[in-house]
């Protein structure tokens, strides 16, 4: 009896220790996941974005089409809200676009607007590295083991909302391949919003010209590992599509 009682007591102690260790690890994961990137004021963001233009950086149009500024027949500016605006009728760039996709056939001008908070990431996307931190939800821990991020022009044109004066407004939602992928969005240092709204003063342009507008999107394509109670592991290929701006094809 004594031996059996001691065994049960020993077993209970082991169970309590396992639970305590698991709780401590979950706590550390949670603290790690809640670390945020430093906040930047609107003024600092605008000035930072202007530096990219003033330093005559290379700006990607597509993953394989890069425009070095200054360029002929091209205007690149930072809007009053910090958005990047690029407009070009450069024949070489337009020919390159037309060779990549039929939707660019007959293009006469190209316009790109990137949301202010994503300008730096957009310009330096080829250097992007996935975070090594983790995030915890309930009894599961999530981490990204590998992946890549690309820039994509979506296939479906945007729906335009009229606003005051010459402005248009476009509201674009972030999409996730699964519920777990949506949880994993919390891992990223730069917040992935549920929705991105772009306002542009182009109502006259789209009224008087043959214009189609498409979402410009970050595609996060990654392997997500989910660890439950430190014991069960499962992996899935996850995708997050985050809108970062809009692209005008003007014919």
Backbone as numpy.savetxt, mean C-alpha at the origin, in Angstrom:
# Nx Ny Nz CAx CAy CAz Cx Cy Cz
-1.09 -43.51 46.58 -1.92 -42.30 46.58 -1.06 -41.05 46.58
-0.01 -41.11 47.47 0.85 -39.94 47.56 1.56 -39.68 46.24
2.04 -40.76 45.63 2.73 -40.62 44.35 1.80 -40.06 43.28
0.54 -40.55 43.25 -0.43 -40.06 42.28 -0.77 -38.60 42.51
-0.89 -38.21 43.79 -1.20 -36.82 44.11 -0.07 -35.89 43.67
1.18 -36.33 43.92 2.33 -35.52 43.54 2.41 -35.37 42.02
2.08 -36.45 41.32 2.12 -36.40 39.86 1.11 -35.39 39.32
-0.12 -35.42 39.90 -1.15 -34.48 39.46 -0.73 -33.04 39.76
-0.13 -32.86 40.95 0.31 -31.52 41.33 1.41 -31.02 40.38
2.34 -31.92 40.07 3.43 -31.56 39.16 2.88 -31.21 37.77
1.90 -32.01 37.33 1.28 -31.75 36.02 0.60 -30.39 35.99
-0.11 -30.05 37.06 -0.79 -28.75 37.14 0.22 -27.60 37.10
1.34 -27.77 37.78 2.37 -26.73 37.79 2.91 -26.51 36.37
3.15 -27.62 35.67 3.65 -27.53 34.29 2.65 -26.79 33.41
1.36 -27.13 33.55 0.32 -26.49 32.74 0.26 -25.00 33.02
0.32 -24.64 34.31 0.29 -23.22 34.69 1.50 -22.48 34.09
2.67 -23.10 34.14 3.87 -22.48 33.59 3.75 -22.28 32.08
3.21 -23.28 31.39 3.02 -23.17 29.93 2.09 -22.01 29.60
0.97 -21.91 30.35 0.02 -20.82 30.12 0.67 -19.47 30.39
1.46 -19.39 31.47 2.12 -18.13 31.83 3.12 -17.71 30.76
3.89 -18.68 30.26 4.87 -18.37 29.21 4.16 -17.93 27.94
3.09 -18.64 27.58 2.33 -18.28 26.39 1.77 -16.87 26.51
1.23 -16.54 27.70 0.67 -15.20 27.92 1.75 -14.13 27.79
2.94 -14.42 28.32 4.04 -13.45 28.23 4.47 -13.23 26.79
4.56 -14.33 26.04 4.95 -14.21 24.64 3.92 -13.43 23.85
2.62 -13.73 24.09 1.56 -12.98 23.41 1.63 -11.50 23.73
1.94 -11.17 24.99 2.04 -9.77 25.40 3.17 -9.08 24.63
4.32 -9.75 24.54 5.45 -9.16 23.83 5.14 -8.98 22.36
4.45 -9.97 21.77 4.04 -9.84 20.37 3.14 -8.62 20.19
2.21 -8.45 21.12 1.25 -7.36 21.01 1.96 -6.01 21.10
2.90 -5.89 22.05 3.66 -4.64 22.19 4.44 -4.36 20.91
5.06 -5.41 20.38 5.83 -5.26 19.15 4.96 -4.80 18.01
3.76 -5.37 17.90 2.86 -5.03 16.80 2.33 -3.62 16.91
2.24 -3.10 18.14 1.65 -1.79 18.33 2.65 -0.65 18.14
3.94 -0.98 17.90 4.91 0.07 17.64 4.56 0.76 16.33
4.51 2.07 16.36 4.08 2.84 15.21 5.25 3.62 14.62
5.18 3.85 13.31 6.17 4.71 12.67 5.97 6.15 13.16
7.06 6.93 13.23 6.94 8.31 13.69 5.92 9.09 12.87
5.12 9.91 13.53 4.14 10.71 12.83 4.80 11.95 12.23
4.36 12.31 11.04 4.90 13.47 10.34 3.77 14.47 10.12
4.05 15.74 10.36 3.03 16.76 10.17 2.76 16.96 8.68
1.63 17.58 8.37 1.27 17.81 6.97 2.31 18.68 6.28
2.79 19.71 6.99 3.80 20.60 6.42 5.08 19.84 6.12
5.51 18.99 7.06 6.72 18.20 6.86 6.56 17.24 5.69
5.37 16.66 5.57 5.10 15.72 4.48 5.20 16.42 3.13
4.59 17.60 3.02 4.62 18.35 1.76 6.05 18.71 1.38
6.82 19.22 2.36 8.20 19.60 2.08 9.05 18.39 1.71
8.80 17.27 2.37 9.52 16.04 2.05 9.23 15.59 0.63
7.96 15.67 0.22 7.58 15.27 -1.14 8.19 16.20 -2.18
8.31 17.48 -1.85 8.93 18.43 -2.79 10.39 18.10 -3.04
11.05 17.54 -2.02 12.46 17.18 -2.17 12.65 16.16 -3.29
11.72 15.20 -3.38 11.82 14.19 -4.44 11.81 14.85 -5.81
10.98 15.88 -5.98 10.88 16.56 -7.26 12.10 17.45 -7.50
12.47 18.20 -6.47 13.61 19.13 -6.61 14.92 18.40 -6.87
15.02 17.18 -6.36 16.25 16.39 -6.56 16.26 15.63 -7.88
15.23 15.89 -8.70 15.16 15.32 -10.04 15.28 13.79 -10.02
14.39 13.18 -9.27 14.40 11.73 -9.11 13.76 11.04 -10.32
13.91 9.72 -10.36 13.22 8.91 -11.36 11.86 8.53 -10.80
10.82 8.71 -11.60 9.46 8.41 -11.16 8.91 7.25 -11.99
8.46 6.19 -11.35 7.91 5.05 -12.10 6.53 5.37 -12.67
6.34 5.02 -13.93 5.02 5.10 -14.55 4.35 3.73 -14.48
5.11 2.73 -14.86 4.77 1.33 -14.66 6.01 0.68 -14.04
5.90 -0.59 -13.64 7.06 -1.27 -13.05 8.27 -1.24 -13.98
8.02 -1.30 -15.30 9.13 -1.36 -16.26 9.28 -0.07 -17.07
8.56 0.99 -16.70 8.67 2.28 -17.38 8.98 3.35 -16.35
10.19 3.91 -16.45 10.66 4.90 -15.49 10.90 6.22 -16.21
10.39 7.30 -15.64 10.58 8.62 -16.22 11.56 9.42 -15.36
12.65 9.85 -15.98 13.63 10.68 -15.27 13.26 12.14 -15.44
13.10 12.85 -14.32 12.74 14.26 -14.40 13.97 15.13 -14.12
14.03 16.33 -14.82 13.04 16.85 -15.77 13.07 16.09 -17.09
11.94 16.06 -17.78 11.82 15.39 -19.07 11.05 16.29 -20.02
11.28 16.12 -21.31 10.60 16.94 -22.31 9.10 16.75 -22.24
8.37 17.85 -22.40 6.90 17.82 -22.44 6.30 17.14 -21.21
6.92 17.38 -20.07 6.48 16.75 -18.82 6.47 17.78 -17.70
5.42 17.76 -16.91 5.31 18.67 -15.76 5.08 17.83 -14.51
5.94 18.00 -13.52 5.83 17.26 -12.27 5.77 18.24 -11.11
4.72 18.16 -10.30 4.53 19.11 -9.20 4.03 18.38 -7.95
4.12 19.09 -6.83 3.50 18.64 -5.59 2.33 19.58 -5.31
1.14 19.02 -5.19 -0.07 19.82 -4.96 -0.04 20.43 -3.56
-0.97 21.35 -3.31 -1.01 22.03 -2.01 -1.28 21.07 -0.86
-1.87 19.91 -1.15 -2.11 18.91 -0.09 -1.00 17.86 -0.02
0.03 18.00 -0.85 1.16 17.07 -0.82 1.12 15.98 -1.86
0.02 15.84 -2.60 -0.07 14.81 -3.64 0.96 15.07 -4.75
1.46 13.99 -5.33 2.33 14.08 -6.50 1.46 14.12 -7.75
1.71 15.08 -8.64 1.00 15.17 -9.91 2.02 15.16 -11.04
1.86 14.23 -11.96 2.73 14.14 -13.13 1.86 14.18 -14.38
2.20 15.07 -15.30 1.49 15.18 -16.58 2.52 15.14 -17.69
2.27 14.35 -18.71 3.24 14.26 -19.80 2.57 14.00 -21.15
3.16 14.61 -22.18 2.84 14.28 -23.57 4.12 13.81 -24.27
5.09 13.40 -23.49 6.37 12.93 -24.01 6.14 11.71 -24.92
6.52 11.83 -26.18 6.21 10.79 -27.16 6.87 9.45 -26.83
8.08 9.50 -26.32 8.77 8.24 -25.98 8.03 7.49 -24.88
7.60 8.23 -23.86 6.86 7.60 -22.75 5.52 7.06 -23.24
4.82 7.84 -24.05 3.51 7.41 -24.55 3.64 6.17 -25.43
4.69 6.11 -26.23 4.92 4.93 -27.07 5.21 3.69 -26.22
5.99 3.89 -25.16 6.28 2.76 -24.25 5.00 2.25 -23.61
4.15 3.18 -23.17 2.88 2.78 -22.57 2.03 2.01 -23.57
1.95 2.52 -24.79 1.12 1.88 -25.82 1.61 0.47 -26.14
2.89 0.22 -25.94 3.45 -1.10 -26.25 3.19 -2.11 -25.13
2.77 -1.62 -23.95 2.58 -2.53 -22.81 1.16 -3.05 -22.67
0.18 -2.28 -23.15 -1.22 -2.64 -22.92 -2.09 -1.95 -23.97
-3.07 -2.67 -24.48 -3.93 -2.11 -25.53 -4.72 -0.89 -25.08
-4.96 -0.77 -23.78 -5.75 0.38 -23.32 -5.03 1.71 -23.56
-3.70 1.64 -23.76 -2.93 2.86 -24.01 -2.81 3.18 -25.51
-3.34 2.33 -26.37 -3.27 2.59 -27.81 -3.97 3.91 -28.13
-3.29 4.76 -28.87 -3.87 6.06 -29.25 -3.78 7.11 -28.17
-3.03 6.86 -27.10 -2.91 7.82 -26.00 -2.21 9.09 -26.48
-2.76 10.25 -26.08 -2.19 11.54 -26.46 -1.56 12.26 -25.26
-2.01 11.92 -24.07 -1.46 12.53 -22.86 -1.69 11.58 -21.68
-0.84 11.73 -20.68 -0.91 10.86 -19.50 -0.83 11.74 -18.25
-1.65 11.40 -17.27 -1.63 12.15 -16.00 -1.67 11.14 -14.85
-0.87 11.41 -13.82 -0.80 10.54 -12.66 -0.91 11.39 -11.40
-1.73 10.94 -10.44 -1.81 11.62 -9.15 -1.66 10.57 -8.05
-0.64 10.75 -7.19 -0.35 9.82 -6.10 -0.64 10.50 -4.78
-1.37 9.81 -3.90 -1.75 10.36 -2.59 -0.51 10.72 -1.78
-0.58 11.86 -1.08 0.59 12.47 -0.43 1.38 11.50 0.45
0.69 10.72 1.28 1.37 9.83 2.22 2.09 8.67 1.54
1.80 8.45 0.26 2.38 7.31 -0.44 3.43 7.72 -1.48
3.70 9.02 -1.60 4.63 9.50 -2.63 6.02 8.89 -2.46
6.56 8.98 -1.25 7.91 8.46 -1.00 7.98 6.96 -1.27
6.99 6.22 -0.79 6.97 4.77 -1.00 6.84 4.43 -2.48
6.03 5.22 -3.20 5.82 4.96 -4.62 7.12 5.13 -5.41
7.82 6.22 -5.14 9.05 6.50 -5.89 10.14 5.48 -5.57
10.17 4.99 -4.34 11.23 4.05 -3.92 10.73 2.61 -3.81
9.67 2.28 -4.51 9.04 0.97 -4.32 10.00 -0.20 -4.59
10.93 -0.04 -5.53 11.84 -1.15 -5.85 12.73 -1.53 -4.67
12.85 -0.64 -3.69 13.67 -0.91 -2.50 12.84 -1.42 -1.33
11.56 -1.67 -1.56 10.67 -2.05 -0.46 11.04 -3.41 0.11
11.01 -3.49 1.45 11.22 -4.75 2.15 10.08 -4.97 3.14
9.59 -6.20 3.21 8.49 -6.50 4.12 8.95 -6.41 5.57
8.06 -5.98 6.47 8.43 -5.88 7.89 8.65 -7.27 8.50
9.51 -7.31 9.51 9.80 -8.58 10.19 9.07 -8.69 11.53
8.26 -7.69 11.84 7.48 -7.73 13.08 6.29 -8.66 12.91
5.57 -8.89 14.00 4.39 -9.76 13.98 3.21 -9.03 14.59
2.04 -9.64 14.45 0.84 -9.10 15.08 0.05 -10.25 15.68
-0.61 -10.00 16.79 -1.37 -11.03 17.48 -2.84 -10.66 17.56
-3.69 -11.64 17.27 -5.13 -11.45 17.42 -5.70 -12.68 18.11
-6.35 -12.44 19.25 -6.86 -13.53 20.09 -5.70 -14.48 20.41
-5.79 -15.74 20.02 -4.76 -16.71 20.36 -3.85 -17.04 19.18
-3.89 -16.22 18.15 -3.07 -16.47 16.96 -2.09 -15.33 16.72
-0.92 -15.71 16.25 0.13 -14.75 15.92 0.39 -14.83 14.42
0.55 -13.67 13.78 0.72 -13.61 12.33 2.08 -13.01 11.99
2.74 -13.60 11.00 3.99 -13.02 10.51 4.11 -13.27 9.00
4.81 -12.36 8.34 5.05 -12.47 6.91 6.42 -13.09 6.70
6.47 -14.22 6.01 7.74 -14.92 5.83 8.45 -14.54 4.53
7.71 -14.11 3.53 8.31 -13.69 2.26 7.26 -12.96 1.44
7.71 -12.27 0.41 6.75 -11.59 -0.45 7.38 -10.47 -1.24
6.57 -9.85 -2.08 7.02 -8.70 -2.85 5.87 -7.72 -3.01
6.21 -6.47 -3.29 5.19 -5.44 -3.53 5.44 -4.82 -4.89
4.38 -4.75 -5.68 4.48 -4.16 -7.01 3.44 -3.06 -7.16
3.61 -2.27 -8.22 2.65 -1.21 -8.54 1.84 -1.66 -9.74
0.53 -1.50 -9.66 -0.34 -1.98 -10.73 -1.40 -0.94 -11.06
-1.71 -0.82 -12.35 -2.86 -0.04 -12.78 -4.03 -1.00 -12.93
-5.08 -0.78 -12.17 -6.20 -1.72 -12.16 -6.93 -1.76 -13.51
-7.66 -2.83 -13.76 -8.33 -3.02 -15.05 -9.65 -2.26 -15.16
-10.30 -2.02 -14.01 -11.62 -1.40 -14.03 -11.52 0.10 -13.76
-12.10 0.95 -14.63 -12.05 2.40 -14.40 -12.75 2.79 -13.11
-12.37 3.94 -12.57 -12.96 4.42 -11.32 -14.33 5.04 -11.57
-15.11 5.12 -10.48 -16.37 5.86 -10.51 -16.11 7.25 -9.94
-16.48 8.27 -10.69 -16.15 9.64 -10.32 -17.32 10.30 -9.62
-17.00 11.02 -8.53 -18.00 11.81 -7.81 -17.71 13.29 -8.07
-18.70 14.04 -8.55 -18.52 15.48 -8.74 -18.48 16.17 -7.39
-17.65 17.19 -7.29 -17.64 18.03 -6.10 -17.78 19.48 -6.57
-17.37 20.42 -5.75 -17.55 21.83 -6.11 -16.53 22.28 -7.15
-16.86 23.38 -7.82 -15.98 24.01 -8.80 -15.52 23.01 -9.86
-14.20 22.91 -10.06 -13.67 22.04 -11.10 -13.18 20.70 -10.55
-13.57 20.38 -9.33 -13.03 19.19 -8.68 -13.84 17.93 -8.96
-13.12 16.82 -8.98 -13.75 15.50 -8.95 -13.23 14.78 -7.71
-13.96 13.78 -7.26 -13.53 12.99 -6.11 -13.66 11.52 -6.44
-12.66 10.76 -6.04 -12.65 9.32 -6.28 -12.39 8.61 -4.95
-13.26 7.68 -4.59 -13.10 6.91 -3.35 -12.76 5.47 -3.71
-11.63 4.99 -3.22 -11.12 3.67 -3.58 -10.91 2.83 -2.32
-11.43 1.62 -2.32 -11.35 0.75 -1.15 -10.19 -0.25 -1.27
-9.55 -0.51 -0.15 -8.53 -1.54 -0.07 -9.21 -2.92 -0.06
-8.62 -3.88 -0.76 -9.20 -5.23 -0.79 -8.20 -6.25 -0.25
-8.75 -7.33 0.31 -7.94 -8.38 0.94 -8.36 -9.74 0.40
-7.39 -10.62 0.22 -7.70 -11.95 -0.31 -8.38 -12.84 0.72
-8.27 -12.50 2.01 -8.89 -13.30 3.07 -8.98 -12.48 4.35
-9.70 -13.02 5.33 -9.78 -12.35 6.64 -8.41 -12.28 7.30
-7.62 -13.34 7.15 -6.28 -13.34 7.73 -5.39 -12.28 7.08
-5.56 -12.08 5.78 -4.79 -11.04 5.09 -5.13 -9.66 5.63
-6.40 -9.46 5.97 -6.82 -8.18 6.55 -6.20 -7.97 7.92
-6.12 -9.05 8.72 -5.45 -8.95 10.02 -3.98 -8.60 9.82
-3.36 -9.22 8.83 -1.93 -9.00 8.57 -1.61 -7.57 8.17
-2.61 -6.83 7.68 -2.38 -5.44 7.30 -1.85 -4.62 8.46
-2.17 -5.05 9.68 -1.70 -4.33 10.86 -0.21 -4.48 11.12
0.45 -5.37 10.39 1.89 -5.58 10.57 2.69 -4.42 9.98
2.16 -3.83 8.91 2.94 -2.86 8.15 3.15 -1.56 8.92
4.37 -1.02 8.83 4.71 0.22 9.52 3.91 1.40 8.99
3.74 1.47 7.68 2.92 2.53 7.09 1.49 2.01 7.02
0.60 2.70 7.66 -0.78 2.23 7.80 -1.44 2.03 6.45
-2.09 0.89 6.30 -2.88 0.61 5.10 -4.32 0.98 5.41
-4.85 2.04 4.80 -6.21 2.49 5.12 -7.27 1.61 4.48
-8.45 1.63 5.05 -9.57 0.89 4.47 -10.04 1.53 3.16
-9.88 2.85 3.08 -10.32 3.58 1.89 -9.40 4.77 1.65
-9.15 5.06 0.39 -8.35 6.22 0.00 -9.20 7.13 -0.87
-9.22 8.41 -0.55 -9.99 9.38 -1.32 -9.05 10.35 -2.02
-9.21 10.48 -3.33 -8.40 11.39 -4.13 -9.31 12.48 -4.69
-8.95 13.73 -4.47 -9.66 14.86 -5.06 -8.74 15.53 -6.07
-9.26 15.82 -7.27 -8.42 16.40 -8.32 -9.23 17.45 -9.08
-8.56 18.52 -9.50 -9.26 19.60 -10.20 -9.25 19.36 -11.71
-9.93 18.31 -12.12 -9.88 17.88 -13.53 -11.26 17.69 -14.15
-12.28 18.32 -13.59 -13.62 18.13 -14.15 -13.67 18.62 -15.60
-13.05 19.76 -15.88 -13.04 20.29 -17.25 -12.28 19.35 -18.19
-11.20 18.77 -17.69 -10.41 17.86 -18.51 -11.22 16.65 -18.94
-11.90 16.01 -17.99 -12.63 14.79 -18.33 -13.92 15.09 -19.09
-14.38 16.35 -19.03 -15.58 16.75 -19.77 -15.26 17.01 -21.24
-14.10 17.62 -21.48 -13.76 18.07 -22.83 -12.86 17.11 -23.59
-12.34 16.10 -22.93 -11.43 15.16 -23.59 -11.95 13.73 -23.44
-11.39 12.84 -24.26 -11.68 11.41 -24.14 -10.74 10.85 -23.06
-11.25 10.75 -21.84 -10.42 10.41 -20.69 -10.98 9.20 -19.95
-10.10 8.27 -19.60 -10.46 7.16 -18.72 -9.51 7.19 -17.53
-10.08 7.00 -16.33 -9.29 7.07 -15.10 -9.29 5.70 -14.42
-8.10 5.24 -14.05 -7.95 3.94 -13.40 -7.27 4.09 -12.04
-7.58 3.21 -11.10 -6.86 3.23 -9.82 -5.41 2.79 -9.98
-4.53 3.46 -9.27 -3.13 3.04 -9.17 -2.99 2.36 -7.81
-2.40 1.17 -7.78 -2.49 0.32 -6.59 -1.16 -0.32 -6.22
-0.90 -0.39 -4.91 0.16 -1.25 -4.41 -0.40 -2.67 -4.29
0.30 -3.65 -4.83 -0.08 -5.05 -4.69 0.90 -5.73 -3.74
0.42 -6.06 -2.54 1.23 -6.81 -1.57 0.94 -8.29 -1.77
1.90 -9.02 -2.27 1.75 -10.45 -2.54 2.74 -11.19 -1.64
2.23 -11.90 -0.63 3.13 -12.43 0.39 2.66 -13.76 0.97
3.60 -14.44 1.61 3.29 -15.67 2.33 3.06 -15.33 3.79
1.88 -15.68 4.29 1.50 -15.34 5.66 1.50 -16.61 6.51
2.21 -16.56 7.62 2.23 -17.69 8.55 1.42 -17.35 9.79
0.53 -18.26 10.15 -0.34 -18.08 11.31 0.01 -19.14 12.35
0.42 -18.68 13.53 0.75 -19.59 14.63 -0.32 -19.48 15.71
-0.95 -20.58 16.04 -2.01 -20.59 17.04 -1.55 -21.31 18.30
-1.60 -20.61 19.43 -1.22 -21.17 20.74 0.19 -21.77 20.73
1.08 -21.18 19.92 2.47 -21.61 19.85 2.65 -23.04 19.36
1.60 -23.67 18.92 1.67 -25.08 18.54 1.31 -25.29 17.07
0.15 -24.77 16.66 -0.36 -25.03 15.32 0.12 -23.95 14.35
0.68 -24.38 13.23 1.17 -23.46 12.21 0.49 -23.74 10.88
0.10 -22.68 10.21 -0.44 -22.82 8.86 -0.01 -21.63 8.02
0.16 -21.86 6.72 0.59 -20.81 5.81 -0.43 -20.62 4.69
-0.50 -19.38 4.20 -1.34 -19.11 3.03 -0.69 -18.03 2.19
-0.99 -18.05 0.90 -0.54 -16.98 0.01 -1.60 -15.88 0.05
-1.20 -14.71 0.51 -2.14 -13.61 0.74 -1.85 -12.44 -0.19
-2.90 -11.68 -0.48 -2.77 -10.49 -1.34 -3.56 -9.34 -0.74
-2.93 -8.18 -0.66 -3.62 -6.95 -0.28 -3.46 -5.97 -1.43
-4.56 -5.35 -1.84 -4.52 -4.32 -2.89 -4.87 -2.98 -2.25
-3.85 -2.11 -2.18 -4.02 -0.81 -1.54 -4.00 0.31 -2.59
-5.11 1.03 -2.80 -5.11 2.16 -3.75 -4.20 3.28 -3.25
-3.40 3.83 -4.14 -2.49 4.92 -3.76 -2.65 6.15 -4.65
-3.50 6.06 -5.67 -3.67 7.20 -6.56 -4.52 6.85 -7.76
-4.49 7.73 -8.76 -5.27 7.51 -9.98 -4.42 7.86 -11.20
-4.74 7.20 -12.30 -4.02 7.37 -13.55 -5.00 7.75 -14.66
-4.69 8.81 -15.40 -5.53 9.28 -16.50 -4.93 8.85 -17.83
-5.74 8.23 -18.66 -5.36 7.96 -20.05 -6.18 8.90 -20.92
-5.50 9.82 -21.58 -6.16 10.88 -22.34 -5.92 10.64 -23.83
-7.01 10.53 -24.60 -6.90 10.23 -26.03 -7.53 11.34 -26.87
